mmCIF file of C-alpha atoms in Angstrom:
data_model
loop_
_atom_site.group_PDB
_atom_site.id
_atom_site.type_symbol
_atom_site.label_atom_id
_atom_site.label_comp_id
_atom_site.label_asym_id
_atom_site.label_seq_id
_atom_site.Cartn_x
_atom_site.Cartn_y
_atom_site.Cartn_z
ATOM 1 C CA UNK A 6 2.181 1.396 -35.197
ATOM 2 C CA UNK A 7 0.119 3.701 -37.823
ATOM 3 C CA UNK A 8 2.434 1.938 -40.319
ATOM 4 C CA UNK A 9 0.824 -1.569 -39.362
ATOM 5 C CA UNK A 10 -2.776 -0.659 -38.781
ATOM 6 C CA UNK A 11 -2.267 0.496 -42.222
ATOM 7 C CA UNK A 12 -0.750 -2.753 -43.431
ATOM 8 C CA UNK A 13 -3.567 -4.320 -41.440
ATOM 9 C CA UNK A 14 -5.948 -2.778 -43.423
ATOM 10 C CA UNK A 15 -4.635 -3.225 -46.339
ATOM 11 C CA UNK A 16 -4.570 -7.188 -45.843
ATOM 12 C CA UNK A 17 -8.343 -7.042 -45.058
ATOM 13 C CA UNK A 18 -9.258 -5.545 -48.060
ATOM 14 C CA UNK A 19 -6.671 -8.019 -49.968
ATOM 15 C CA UNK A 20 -8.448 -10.569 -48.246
ATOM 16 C CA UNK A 21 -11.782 -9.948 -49.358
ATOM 17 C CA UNK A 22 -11.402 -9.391 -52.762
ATOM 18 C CA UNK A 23 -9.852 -12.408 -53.256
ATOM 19 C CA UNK A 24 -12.364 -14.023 -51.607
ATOM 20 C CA UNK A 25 -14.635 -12.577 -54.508
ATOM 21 C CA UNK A 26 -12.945 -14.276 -57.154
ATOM 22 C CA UNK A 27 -14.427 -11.772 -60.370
ATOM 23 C CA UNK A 28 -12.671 -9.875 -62.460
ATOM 24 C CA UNK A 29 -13.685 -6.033 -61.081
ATOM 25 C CA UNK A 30 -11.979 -7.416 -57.876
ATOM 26 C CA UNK A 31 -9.113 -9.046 -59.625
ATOM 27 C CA UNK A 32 -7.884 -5.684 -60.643
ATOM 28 C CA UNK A 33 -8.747 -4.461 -57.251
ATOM 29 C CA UNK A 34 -6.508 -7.613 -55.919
ATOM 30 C CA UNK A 35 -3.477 -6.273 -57.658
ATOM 31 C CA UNK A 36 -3.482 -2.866 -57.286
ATOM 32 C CA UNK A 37 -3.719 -3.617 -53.187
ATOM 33 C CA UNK A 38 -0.887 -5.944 -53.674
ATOM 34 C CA UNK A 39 0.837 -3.472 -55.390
ATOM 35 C CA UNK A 40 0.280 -0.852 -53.093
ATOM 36 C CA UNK A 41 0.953 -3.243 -50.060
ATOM 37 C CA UNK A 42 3.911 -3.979 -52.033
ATOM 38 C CA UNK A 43 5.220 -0.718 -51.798
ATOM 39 C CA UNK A 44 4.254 -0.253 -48.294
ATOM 40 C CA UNK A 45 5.956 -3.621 -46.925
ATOM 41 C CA UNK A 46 8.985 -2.959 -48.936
ATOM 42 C CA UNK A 47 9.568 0.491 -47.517
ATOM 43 C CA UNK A 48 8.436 -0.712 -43.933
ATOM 44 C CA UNK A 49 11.209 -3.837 -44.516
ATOM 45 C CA UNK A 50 14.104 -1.489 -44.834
ATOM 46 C CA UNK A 51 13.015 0.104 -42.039
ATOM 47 C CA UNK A 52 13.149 -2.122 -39.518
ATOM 48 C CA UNK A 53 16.205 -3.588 -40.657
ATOM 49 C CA UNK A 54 17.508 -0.633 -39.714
ATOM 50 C CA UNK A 55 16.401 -0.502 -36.894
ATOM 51 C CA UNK A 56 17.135 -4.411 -35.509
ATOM 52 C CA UNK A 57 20.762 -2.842 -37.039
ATOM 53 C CA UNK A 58 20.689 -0.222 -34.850
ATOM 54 C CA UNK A 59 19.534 -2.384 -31.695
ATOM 55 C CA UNK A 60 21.932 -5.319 -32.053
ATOM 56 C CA UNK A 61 24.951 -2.410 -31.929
ATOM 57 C CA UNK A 62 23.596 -0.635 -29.095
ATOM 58 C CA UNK A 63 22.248 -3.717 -27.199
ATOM 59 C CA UNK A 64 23.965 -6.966 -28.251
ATOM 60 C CA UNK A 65 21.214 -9.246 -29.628
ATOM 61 C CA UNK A 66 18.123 -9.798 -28.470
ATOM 62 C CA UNK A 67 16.376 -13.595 -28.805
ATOM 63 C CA UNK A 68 12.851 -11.654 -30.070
ATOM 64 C CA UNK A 69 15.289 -9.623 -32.368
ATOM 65 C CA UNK A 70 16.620 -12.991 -33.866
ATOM 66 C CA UNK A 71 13.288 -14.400 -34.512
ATOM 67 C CA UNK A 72 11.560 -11.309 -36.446
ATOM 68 C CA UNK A 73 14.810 -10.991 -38.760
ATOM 69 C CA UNK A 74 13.823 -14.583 -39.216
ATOM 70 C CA UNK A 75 10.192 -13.780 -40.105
ATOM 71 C CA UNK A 76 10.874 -11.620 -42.253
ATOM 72 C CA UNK A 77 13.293 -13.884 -44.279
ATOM 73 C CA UNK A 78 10.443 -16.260 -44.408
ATOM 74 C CA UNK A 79 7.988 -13.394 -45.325
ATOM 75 C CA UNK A 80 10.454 -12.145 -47.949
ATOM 76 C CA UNK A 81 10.650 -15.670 -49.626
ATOM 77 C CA UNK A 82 6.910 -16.079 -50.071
ATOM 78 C CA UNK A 83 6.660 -12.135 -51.248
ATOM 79 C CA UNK A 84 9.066 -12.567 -53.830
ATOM 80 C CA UNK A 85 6.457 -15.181 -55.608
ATOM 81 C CA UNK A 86 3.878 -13.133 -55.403
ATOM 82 C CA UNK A 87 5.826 -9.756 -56.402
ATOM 83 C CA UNK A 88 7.261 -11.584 -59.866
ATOM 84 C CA UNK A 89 3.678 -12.975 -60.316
ATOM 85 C CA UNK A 90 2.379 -9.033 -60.384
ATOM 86 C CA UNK A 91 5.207 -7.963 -62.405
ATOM 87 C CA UNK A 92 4.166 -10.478 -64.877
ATOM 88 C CA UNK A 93 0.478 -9.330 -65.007
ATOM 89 C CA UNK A 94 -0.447 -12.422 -65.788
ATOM 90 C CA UNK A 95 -3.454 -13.171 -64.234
ATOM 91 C CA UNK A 96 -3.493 -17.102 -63.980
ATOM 92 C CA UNK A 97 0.173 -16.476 -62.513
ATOM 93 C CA UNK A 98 -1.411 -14.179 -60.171
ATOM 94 C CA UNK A 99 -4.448 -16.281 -59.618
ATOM 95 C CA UNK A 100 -2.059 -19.526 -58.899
ATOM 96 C CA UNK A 101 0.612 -17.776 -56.384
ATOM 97 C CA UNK A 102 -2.573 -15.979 -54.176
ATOM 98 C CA UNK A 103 -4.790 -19.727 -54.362
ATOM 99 C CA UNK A 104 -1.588 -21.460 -53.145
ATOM 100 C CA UNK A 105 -0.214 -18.782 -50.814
ATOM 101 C CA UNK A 106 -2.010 -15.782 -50.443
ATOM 102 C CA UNK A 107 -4.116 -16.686 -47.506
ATOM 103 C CA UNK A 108 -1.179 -18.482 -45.502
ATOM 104 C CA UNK A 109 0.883 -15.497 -46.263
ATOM 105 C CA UNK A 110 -1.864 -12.879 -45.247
ATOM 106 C CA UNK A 111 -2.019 -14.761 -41.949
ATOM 107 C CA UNK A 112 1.309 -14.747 -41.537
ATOM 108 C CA UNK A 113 2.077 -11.333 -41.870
ATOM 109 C CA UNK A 114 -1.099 -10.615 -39.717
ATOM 110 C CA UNK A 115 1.195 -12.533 -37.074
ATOM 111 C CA UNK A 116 4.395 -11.065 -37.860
ATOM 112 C CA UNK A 117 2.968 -7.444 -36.864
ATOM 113 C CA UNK A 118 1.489 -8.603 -34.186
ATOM 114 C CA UNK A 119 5.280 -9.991 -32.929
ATOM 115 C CA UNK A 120 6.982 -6.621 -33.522
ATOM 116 C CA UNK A 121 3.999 -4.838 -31.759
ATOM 117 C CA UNK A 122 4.727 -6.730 -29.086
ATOM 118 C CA UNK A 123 8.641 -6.669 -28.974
ATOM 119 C CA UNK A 124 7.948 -2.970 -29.716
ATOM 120 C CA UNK A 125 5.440 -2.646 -26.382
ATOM 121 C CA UNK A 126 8.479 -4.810 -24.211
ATOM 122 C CA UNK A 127 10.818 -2.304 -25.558
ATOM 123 C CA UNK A 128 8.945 1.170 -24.390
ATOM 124 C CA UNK A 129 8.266 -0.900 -20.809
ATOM 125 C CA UNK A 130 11.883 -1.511 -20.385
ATOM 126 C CA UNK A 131 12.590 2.040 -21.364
ATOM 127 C CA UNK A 132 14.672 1.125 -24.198
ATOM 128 C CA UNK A 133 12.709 3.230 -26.546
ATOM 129 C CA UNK A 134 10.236 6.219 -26.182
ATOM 130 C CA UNK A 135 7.083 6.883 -28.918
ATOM 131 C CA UNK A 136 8.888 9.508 -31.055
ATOM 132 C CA UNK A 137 5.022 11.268 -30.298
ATOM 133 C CA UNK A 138 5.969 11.593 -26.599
ATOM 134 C CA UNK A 139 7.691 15.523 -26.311
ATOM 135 C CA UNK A 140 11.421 14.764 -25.376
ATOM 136 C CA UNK A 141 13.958 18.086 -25.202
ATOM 137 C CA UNK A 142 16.694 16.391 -27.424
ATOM 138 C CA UNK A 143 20.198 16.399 -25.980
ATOM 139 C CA UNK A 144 22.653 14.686 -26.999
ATOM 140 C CA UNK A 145 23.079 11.322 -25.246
ATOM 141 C CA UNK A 146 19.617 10.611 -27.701
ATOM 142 C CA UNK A 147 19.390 8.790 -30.339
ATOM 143 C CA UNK A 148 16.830 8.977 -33.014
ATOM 144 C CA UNK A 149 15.610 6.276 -35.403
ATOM 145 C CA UNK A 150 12.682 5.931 -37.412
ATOM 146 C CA UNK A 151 9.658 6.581 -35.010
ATOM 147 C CA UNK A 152 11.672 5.851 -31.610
ATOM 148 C CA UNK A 153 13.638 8.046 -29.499
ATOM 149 C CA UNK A 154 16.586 5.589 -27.515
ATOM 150 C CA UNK A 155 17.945 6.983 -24.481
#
């Protein structure tokens, strides 16, 4: 969760310096993006991991299915936007955040808000426990990122 109020935040500050279209906050633009970048990259390989780890231990999961699929789509439109920072070519950059940025800013806005969710069903069904919550390990436990499985 901390990891997507940060990406959260990160987004709304994306979003409103591109919304101020000068060139202080076009430097500002791409060193979020390169930050959030770093940050979605990281948080990717996470949860792959960890829909990995959930198909073996409980078959798949319909919600499961859909957020690899998100991401796929997610990963696709990142991938323009990534080369365009490489590049450091500010009309590229300029272009790929006019034609996409907003659409992908919403749609990663949604995307967390899906895995929240399917996160929240999760800890209901007692499938996973907040790695926060004080557990005595044994072993019939599993750990994984910030969940405990039982």
């Amino acid at each position: 969760k901390e990891e997507h109020r940060l990406m959260l935040r990160l987004l709304n500050k994306i979003e409103q310096e591109v919304t101020r279209r000068n060139k202080k906050s076009f430097s500002t633009v791409v060193r979020l993006l390169e930050e959030f970048c770093e940050l979605w990259n990281s948080h990717e390989l996470k949860e792959d991991n960890f829909f990995k780890f959930l198909k073996k231990r409980f078959s798949s999961l319909p919600v499961e299915i859909m957020i690899i699929r998100q991401h796929r789509e997610l990963r696709s439109h990142w991938e323009a936007l990534e080369q365009a920072i490489r590049s450091q070519d500010a009309q590229q950059i300029q272009g790929v955040l006019d034609n996409d940025g907003r659409l992908l800013i919403e749609k990663f806005r949604e995307h967390i808000k899906t895995e929240e969710r399917f996160l929240e069903i999760l800890i209901l069904q007692g499938l996973i426990v907040p790695k926060t919550i004080s557990l005595s390990a044994s072993n019939s436990e599993e750990r994984l990122g910030h969940f405990l499985f039982a």
